[in-house]
Amino acid sequence: MGKTILITGASSGFGRLTAQTLRNSGHKVFAGFRSNEGRKKQVADELREKNIEILKLDVTDQGSVDSAIAQLLEKSNNELDAVVNNAGMASAGISEAFTPEQARQLFEVNVFGVQRVLRATLPVLRAKRRGLVINVGSILGRITLPFLGLYGASKYAVEAMSDSYRYELSQLGVEVVLVQPSAYPTNMYAAAQQPADEELRTTYGEVAEVPGKILKTFVTLFQGENGPNPQDVATAIDQIVSAPAGSRPDRVVVGLPFGSDAVNKVVAPIQRGVIDSLGLGDLAKLKIINQREVKASSGT
Ligand SMILES: NC(=O)c1ccc[n+]([C@@H]2O[C@H](COP(=O)([O-])OP(=O)(O)OC[C@H]3O[C@@H](n4cnc5c(N)ncnc54)[C@H](OP(=O)(O)O)[C@@H]3O)[C@@H](O)[C@H]2O)c1
């Protein structure tokens, strides 16, 4: 049966493709748009034509998140099965040349945005004692590239949040999966935050040229004969959604791993060992809760 799914940042890139892919798989999709005006209106109209519901949802704005979730619940008759935290932005350049305000803005979207959306939606999933959260992290949450370190820091944060939420929600029937995409040609690179402190940049001499070279490497990768296709991420998310509860992996790398899969493999048993040593092993396994009992106890 089709699920009711919210995806944030659906006006572009992975989010837009994921909204379409999930809809094609028969799900009821609510697509969060930071703005559906200007050039985004056309994207919103295209998705509406595919029977995807558009919600105005800026993850940095508590009022916007609350109002979007209220609308969703009204339109879905209080149904919600899965939340995909996809909205995000990049930053690229010499770390020192970003102002603290820029770093804060980055974390407002990539980290605190996830927290806002989860606080607004988890009460519904917890009450139903079932559900799925998919957070879109990055391979840069596992391995670090210079000049992408602030962005990486925000994705490292999403790693820790995903693990913590997974343990905390497992006994309430809610599963948490982290998707770690590799580099894909979306609008993220063109839209990436650039360092505001231009003067500082010039004091780095030749090192200041390296970010441009890294970008060139990515562009070459993107334009290659077997260049990465962002649809891979949408397909991976669709597969996670359709997998049976309790069978889903904690993490899924999509695309060229650049060693992130090896880090995942090494860290998993260490992490599990710590949890077991603290007597918390039960939290590492999703509890599948009988839905008839949940309905009976809620009187529905
Ligand atoms: N592309 C990659 O190589 C790559 C690799 C690893 C991970 N990721 C992650 O994948 C996710 C999707 O990125 P993408 O590559 O598809 O980039 P994208 O094409 O730039 O899409 C980013 C989406 O996030 C939205 N967004 C930005 N700020 C927002 C806010 N305050 N509230 C709500 N939505 C907001 C954007 O809305 P607007 O259209 O209004 O800007 C857009 O819909 C991000 O979390 C990103 O970090 C990307």
CSV table of C-alpha atoms and ligand atoms in Angstrom, one decimal:
chain,number,residue,atom,x,y,z
A,1,MET,CA,0.0,0.0,0.0
A,2,GLY,CA,1.2,3.5,-0.8
A,3,LYS,CA,2.8,5.4,2.1
A,4,THR,CA,2.4,9.1,3.0
A,5,ILE,CA,5.8,10.8,2.7
A,6,LEU,CA,7.2,14.2,3.4
A,7,ILE,CA,10.3,15.3,1.6
A,8,THR,CA,12.1,18.6,2.3
A,9,GLY,CA,14.0,20.5,-0.4
A,10,ALA,CA,12.0,19.1,-3.2
A,11,SER,CA,12.3,22.0,-5.6
A,12,SER,CA,15.6,20.8,-7.1
A,13,GLY,CA,18.2,18.0,-7.4
A,14,PHE,CA,17.8,14.8,-5.4
A,15,GLY,CA,14.6,16.1,-3.7
A,16,ARG,CA,12.7,16.8,-6.9
A,17,LEU,CA,13.7,13.4,-8.4
A,18,THR,CA,12.9,11.6,-5.2
A,19,ALA,CA,9.4,13.2,-5.0
A,20,GLN,CA,8.7,12.0,-8.6
A,21,THR,CA,10.2,8.6,-8.0
A,22,LEU,CA,8.2,8.0,-4.8
A,23,ARG,CA,5.0,9.2,-6.5
A,24,ASN,CA,5.7,6.8,-9.5
A,25,SER,CA,6.0,4.0,-6.9
A,26,GLY,CA,2.4,4.8,-5.7
A,27,HIS,CA,3.1,6.9,-2.6
A,28,LYS,CA,1.3,10.0,-1.5
A,29,VAL,CA,4.1,12.6,-1.6
A,30,PHE,CA,4.2,16.0,0.1
A,31,ALA,CA,7.1,18.0,-1.4
A,32,GLY,CA,8.6,20.8,0.7
A,33,PHE,CA,9.6,24.0,-1.2
A,34,ARG,CA,11.5,26.8,0.5
A,35,SER,CA,9.8,29.0,-2.1
A,36,ASN,CA,7.4,28.2,-4.8
A,37,GLU,CA,7.5,31.6,-6.5
A,38,GLY,CA,9.6,32.9,-9.4
A,39,ARG,CA,11.4,30.1,-11.3
A,40,LYS,CA,10.4,27.6,-8.7
A,41,LYS,CA,6.7,28.0,-9.6
A,42,GLN,CA,7.2,26.0,-12.8
A,43,VAL,CA,8.8,23.1,-10.9
A,44,ALA,CA,6.0,23.2,-8.4
A,45,ASP,CA,3.4,23.2,-11.2
A,46,GLU,CA,5.1,20.2,-12.8
A,47,LEU,CA,5.1,18.2,-9.6
A,48,ARG,CA,1.4,19.2,-9.0
A,49,GLU,CA,0.6,17.8,-12.4
A,50,LYS,CA,2.0,14.4,-11.1
A,51,ASN,CA,-0.4,14.6,-8.1
A,52,ILE,CA,2.4,15.6,-5.7
A,53,GLU,CA,1.3,18.1,-3.0
A,54,ILE,CA,3.4,21.2,-2.6
A,55,LEU,CA,4.0,22.6,0.8
A,56,LYS,CA,5.8,25.9,1.5
A,57,LEU,CA,8.5,24.7,3.9
A,58,ASP,CA,11.6,26.6,4.9
A,59,VAL,CA,13.6,24.4,7.3
A,60,THR,CA,15.2,27.5,8.9
A,61,ASP,CA,11.9,29.0,9.9
A,62,GLN,CA,10.0,27.3,12.8
A,63,GLY,CA,6.7,28.9,11.8
A,64,SER,CA,7.0,27.7,8.2
A,65,VAL,CA,7.8,24.1,9.4
A,66,ASP,CA,4.9,24.1,11.9
A,67,SER,CA,2.4,25.4,9.3
A,68,ALA,CA,3.6,23.0,6.6
A,69,ILE,CA,3.2,20.0,8.9
A,70,ALA,CA,-0.2,21.2,10.0
A,71,GLN,CA,-1.3,21.5,6.4
A,72,LEU,CA,0.1,18.0,5.6
A,73,LEU,CA,-1.8,16.4,8.4
A,74,GLU,CA,-5.0,18.1,7.5
A,75,LYS,CA,-4.7,17.0,3.8
A,76,SER,CA,-3.6,13.5,4.7
A,77,ASN,CA,-6.2,12.9,7.4
A,78,ASN,CA,-3.4,12.6,10.0
A,79,GLU,CA,-1.5,10.1,7.9
A,80,LEU,CA,2.3,10.2,7.8
A,81,ASP,CA,4.6,7.3,7.3
A,82,ALA,CA,8.0,8.6,6.3
A,83,VAL,CA,10.0,11.8,6.5
A,84,VAL,CA,12.9,12.5,4.1
A,85,ASN,CA,15.2,15.2,5.4
A,86,ASN,CA,16.8,16.2,2.2
A,87,ALA,CA,17.0,20.1,2.2
A,88,GLY,CA,20.5,21.2,2.3
A,89,MET,CA,23.2,23.6,1.1
A,90,ALA,CA,26.9,23.4,0.5
A,91,SER,CA,29.8,25.8,1.3
A,92,ALA,CA,33.1,25.7,-0.6
A,93,GLY,CA,36.2,27.6,0.0
A,94,ILE,CA,38.9,28.4,2.6
A,95,SER,CA,37.3,27.6,6.0
A,96,GLU,CA,38.8,30.6,7.8
A,97,ALA,CA,37.3,33.0,5.2
A,98,PHE,CA,33.7,32.2,6.1
A,99,THR,CA,32.2,34.5,8.7
A,100,PRO,CA,30.6,32.9,11.8
A,101,GLU,CA,27.3,34.2,10.4
A,102,GLN,CA,27.8,32.2,7.2
A,103,ALA,CA,28.7,29.0,9.2
A,104,ARG,CA,25.6,29.6,11.3
A,105,GLN,CA,23.4,29.9,8.2
A,106,LEU,CA,24.9,26.6,6.9
A,107,PHE,CA,24.1,24.8,10.1
A,108,GLU,CA,20.6,26.4,10.3
A,109,VAL,CA,19.8,24.6,7.1
A,110,ASN,CA,21.7,21.3,7.3
A,111,VAL,CA,21.6,20.6,11.0
A,112,PHE,CA,19.0,22.6,12.9
A,113,GLY,CA,16.6,22.3,9.9
A,114,VAL,CA,16.7,18.5,10.5
A,115,GLN,CA,16.0,19.0,14.2
A,116,ARG,CA,13.1,21.4,13.5
A,117,VAL,CA,11.4,19.0,11.0
A,118,LEU,CA,11.9,16.0,13.2
A,119,ARG,CA,10.4,17.8,16.3
A,120,ALA,CA,7.4,18.7,14.1
A,121,THR,CA,6.8,15.2,12.6
A,122,LEU,CA,8.0,12.6,15.2
A,123,PRO,CA,5.0,13.1,17.5
A,124,VAL,CA,2.9,11.7,14.7
A,125,LEU,CA,5.2,8.7,13.9
A,126,ARG,CA,5.7,7.9,17.6
A,127,ALA,CA,1.9,8.0,18.3
A,128,LYS,CA,1.5,5.5,15.4
A,129,ARG,CA,4.4,3.3,16.8
A,130,ARG,CA,5.7,3.0,13.2
A,131,GLY,CA,7.4,5.1,10.7
A,132,LEU,CA,10.6,5.9,8.8
A,133,VAL,CA,13.0,8.8,8.9
A,134,ILE,CA,15.6,9.1,6.1
A,135,ASN,CA,18.3,11.7,6.6
A,136,VAL,CA,20.3,12.8,3.6
A,137,GLY,CA,23.9,13.1,4.8
A,138,SER,CA,27.0,12.9,2.6
A,139,ILE,CA,30.1,10.9,2.1
A,140,LEU,CA,31.7,14.1,3.5
A,141,GLY,CA,30.1,13.2,6.8
A,142,ARG,CA,32.6,10.3,6.9
A,143,ILE,CA,35.7,11.5,5.1
A,144,THR,CA,37.0,15.1,4.9
A,145,LEU,CA,38.0,17.1,1.9
A,146,PRO,CA,39.8,20.5,2.4
A,147,PHE,CA,37.8,23.6,1.6
A,148,LEU,CA,34.6,21.5,2.1
A,149,GLY,CA,35.2,21.1,5.8
A,150,LEU,CA,32.4,23.4,7.1
A,151,TYR,CA,29.9,21.6,4.9
A,152,GLY,CA,31.5,18.3,6.0
A,153,ALA,CA,31.1,19.4,9.7
A,154,SER,CA,27.4,19.9,9.1
A,155,LYS,CA,27.1,16.4,7.6
A,156,TYR,CA,29.2,14.8,10.4
A,157,ALA,CA,26.6,16.3,12.7
A,158,VAL,CA,23.8,14.6,10.7
A,159,GLU,CA,25.7,11.3,11.2
A,160,ALA,CA,25.6,11.6,15.0
A,161,MET,CA,22.0,12.8,15.0
A,162,SER,CA,20.9,9.9,12.8
A,163,ASP,CA,22.6,7.3,15.1
A,164,SER,CA,21.2,8.9,18.3
A,165,TYR,CA,17.7,9.2,16.9
A,166,ARG,CA,17.9,5.6,15.6
A,167,TYR,CA,18.6,4.2,19.1
A,168,GLU,CA,16.1,6.5,20.8
A,169,LEU,CA,13.2,5.7,18.4
A,170,SER,CA,13.8,2.0,17.8
A,171,GLN,CA,11.6,0.9,20.7
A,172,LEU,CA,8.8,3.2,19.5
A,173,GLY,CA,8.7,1.5,16.1
A,174,VAL,CA,10.3,4.3,14.1
A,175,GLU,CA,13.3,3.5,11.9
A,176,VAL,CA,16.1,5.9,10.9
A,177,VAL,CA,18.3,5.5,7.9
A,178,LEU,CA,21.1,7.7,6.7
A,179,VAL,CA,21.8,8.1,3.0
A,180,GLN,CA,25.3,9.2,2.2
A,181,PRO,CA,25.5,10.4,-1.5
A,182,SER,CA,28.7,10.9,-3.3
A,183,ALA,CA,29.3,13.9,-5.6
A,184,TYR,CA,26.4,14.3,-8.1
A,185,PRO,CA,25.6,17.1,-10.6
A,186,THR,CA,22.8,19.0,-8.9
A,187,ASN,CA,22.3,22.7,-8.3
A,188,MET,CA,24.2,22.4,-5.0
A,189,TYR,CA,27.5,23.4,-6.4
A,190,ALA,CA,26.3,26.5,-8.2
A,191,ALA,CA,24.3,27.5,-5.1
A,192,ALA,CA,27.1,26.8,-2.7
A,193,GLN,CA,28.0,29.5,-0.1
A,194,GLN,CA,31.2,31.3,-1.0
A,195,PRO,CA,33.5,32.8,1.6
A,196,ALA,CA,32.5,36.4,2.4
A,197,ASP,CA,36.0,37.4,3.6
A,198,GLU,CA,37.5,37.9,0.2
A,199,GLU,CA,40.5,39.8,1.6
A,200,LEU,CA,41.5,36.9,3.8
A,201,ARG,CA,41.3,34.5,0.8
A,202,THR,CA,44.1,36.5,-1.0
A,203,THR,CA,46.5,35.9,1.9
A,204,TYR,CA,46.4,32.2,1.3
A,205,GLY,CA,48.6,32.6,-1.8
A,206,GLU,CA,48.6,29.5,-4.1
A,207,VAL,CA,46.5,27.5,-1.6
A,208,ALA,CA,43.6,29.8,-2.5
A,209,GLU,CA,43.7,28.2,-6.0
A,210,VAL,CA,43.1,24.7,-4.7
A,211,PRO,CA,39.3,24.9,-4.3
A,212,GLY,CA,39.0,25.8,-7.9
A,213,LYS,CA,41.1,22.8,-8.8
A,214,ILE,CA,38.9,20.5,-6.7
A,215,LEU,CA,35.8,21.9,-8.4
A,216,LYS,CA,37.4,21.2,-11.8
A,217,THR,CA,37.9,17.6,-10.7
A,218,PHE,CA,34.3,17.2,-9.9
A,219,VAL,CA,33.1,18.9,-13.1
A,220,THR,CA,35.4,16.4,-15.1
A,221,LEU,CA,33.8,13.6,-13.1
A,222,PHE,CA,30.3,14.9,-13.9
A,223,GLN,CA,31.0,15.2,-17.6
A,224,GLY,CA,32.7,11.8,-18.0
A,225,GLU,CA,31.1,9.2,-20.2
A,226,ASN,CA,29.7,7.3,-17.1
A,227,GLY,CA,29.1,10.5,-15.2
A,228,PRO,CA,27.0,10.2,-12.0
A,229,ASN,CA,23.2,10.5,-12.4
A,230,PRO,CA,21.4,12.1,-9.4
A,231,GLN,CA,18.5,9.7,-10.1
A,232,ASP,CA,20.7,7.1,-8.2
A,233,VAL,CA,19.9,8.8,-5.0
A,234,ALA,CA,16.2,9.0,-5.7
A,235,THR,CA,16.2,5.3,-6.6
A,236,ALA,CA,18.1,4.4,-3.4
A,237,ILE,CA,15.6,6.3,-1.2
A,238,ASP,CA,12.7,4.6,-3.0
A,239,GLN,CA,14.3,1.2,-2.3
A,240,ILE,CA,14.7,2.1,1.4
A,241,VAL,CA,11.1,3.2,1.6
A,242,SER,CA,9.8,-0.1,0.0
A,243,ALA,CA,12.0,-2.3,2.2
A,244,PRO,CA,10.2,-4.0,5.1
A,245,ALA,CA,10.5,-2.3,8.5
A,246,GLY,CA,13.4,-3.7,10.5
A,247,SER,CA,15.3,-4.9,7.4
A,248,ARG,CA,16.7,-1.5,6.4
A,249,PRO,CA,20.4,-0.7,6.8
A,250,ASP,CA,21.6,2.1,9.1
A,251,ARG,CA,23.6,3.7,6.3
A,252,VAL,CA,23.5,3.6,2.5
A,253,VAL,CA,26.4,5.1,0.4
A,254,VAL,CA,25.2,6.1,-3.1
A,255,GLY,CA,27.8,6.6,-5.8
A,256,LEU,CA,31.6,6.6,-5.7
A,257,PRO,CA,32.3,6.0,-2.0
A,258,PHE,CA,35.8,7.7,-1.8
A,259,GLY,CA,36.4,5.4,1.3
A,260,SER,CA,33.2,6.3,3.2
A,261,ASP,CA,32.0,2.7,2.8
A,262,ALA,CA,35.2,1.5,4.4
A,263,VAL,CA,34.7,4.0,7.3
A,264,ASN,CA,31.2,2.8,7.8
A,265,LYS,CA,32.3,-0.8,7.9
A,266,VAL,CA,35.1,-0.2,10.5
A,267,VAL,CA,33.0,2.1,12.7
A,268,ALA,CA,29.8,-0.1,12.8
A,269,PRO,CA,31.1,-2.9,15.1
A,270,ILE,CA,33.0,-0.4,17.4
A,271,GLN,CA,29.8,1.6,17.7
A,272,ARG,CA,27.7,-1.5,18.4
A,273,GLY,CA,30.3,-2.7,20.9
A,274,VAL,CA,30.0,0.5,22.9
A,275,ILE,CA,26.2,0.3,22.9
A,276,ASP,CA,26.3,-3.4,24.0
A,277,SER,CA,28.9,-2.7,26.7
A,278,LEU,CA,26.5,-0.1,28.2
A,279,GLY,CA,23.7,-2.6,28.3
A,280,LEU,CA,21.8,-0.7,25.5
A,281,GLY,CA,22.0,-3.4,22.8
A,282,ASP,CA,18.1,-3.6,22.6
A,283,LEU,CA,18.1,-0.1,21.3
A,284,ALA,CA,20.1,-1.2,18.2
A,285,LYS,CA,17.2,-3.3,16.9
A,286,LEU,CA,13.9,-1.9,15.6
A,287,LYS,CA,10.9,-3.1,17.6
A,288,ILE,CA,8.0,-4.0,15.3
A,289,ILE,CA,4.8,-3.0,17.1
A,290,ASN,CA,1.5,-4.7,16.4
A,291,GLN,CA,-0.7,-2.1,14.8
A,292,ARG,CA,-3.9,-3.6,15.9
A,293,GLU,CA,-2.8,-3.1,19.5
A,294,VAL,CA,-1.9,0.5,18.8
A,295,LYS,CA,-5.3,1.2,17.2
A,296,ALA,CA,-7.1,-0.5,20.1
A,297,SER,CA,-5.3,1.5,22.8
A,298,SER,CA,-5.9,4.8,20.9
A,299,GLY,CA,-9.5,3.9,20.4
A,300,THR,CA,-9.4,4.4,16.6
B,1,LIG,N1,24.8,17.0,-5.0
B,1,LIG,C1,25.8,16.3,-4.3
B,1,LIG,O1,26.9,16.1,-4.8
B,1,LIG,C2,25.4,15.9,-2.9
B,1,LIG,C3,26.3,15.0,-2.3
B,1,LIG,C4,26.0,14.6,-1.0
B,1,LIG,C5,24.9,15.1,-0.3
B,1,LIG,N2,24.1,16.0,-0.9
B,1,LIG,C6,23.0,16.5,-0.1
B,1,LIG,O2,21.8,16.2,-0.8
B,1,LIG,C7,20.8,17.1,-0.4
B,1,LIG,C8,20.1,17.7,-1.6
B,1,LIG,O3,21.0,18.5,-2.3
B,1,LIG,P1,21.1,18.5,-3.9
B,1,LIG,O4,22.4,18.0,-4.3
B,1,LIG,O5,19.9,18.0,-4.5
B,1,LIG,O6,21.2,20.1,-4.1
B,1,LIG,P2,20.1,21.2,-4.7
B,1,LIG,O7,19.8,20.8,-6.1
B,1,LIG,O8,20.8,22.5,-4.5
B,1,LIG,O9,18.9,21.0,-3.8
B,1,LIG,C9,18.8,21.5,-2.5
B,1,LIG,C10,17.4,21.6,-2.1
B,1,LIG,O10,17.4,22.1,-0.7
B,1,LIG,C11,16.5,23.2,-0.7
B,1,LIG,N3,16.8,24.2,0.4
B,1,LIG,C12,17.9,24.9,0.6
B,1,LIG,N4,17.7,25.7,1.8
B,1,LIG,C13,16.5,25.4,2.3
B,1,LIG,C14,15.8,25.8,3.4
B,1,LIG,N5,16.2,26.8,4.2
B,1,LIG,N6,14.5,25.2,3.6
B,1,LIG,C15,14.1,24.3,2.7
B,1,LIG,N7,14.7,23.9,1.6
B,1,LIG,C16,15.9,24.4,1.4
B,1,LIG,C17,16.7,23.9,-2.0
B,1,LIG,O11,15.7,24.9,-2.2
B,1,LIG,P3,15.9,26.0,-3.3
B,1,LIG,O12,15.6,25.4,-4.7
B,1,LIG,O13,14.9,27.0,-3.0
B,1,LIG,O14,17.3,26.5,-3.2
B,1,LIG,C18,16.7,22.7,-2.9
B,1,LIG,O15,15.3,22.2,-3.1
B,1,LIG,C19,21.4,18.1,0.5
B,1,LIG,O16,21.2,17.8,1.9
B,1,LIG,C20,22.9,18.0,0.2
B,1,LIG,O17,23.7,18.4,1.2
B,1,LIG,C21,24.4,16.4,-2.1
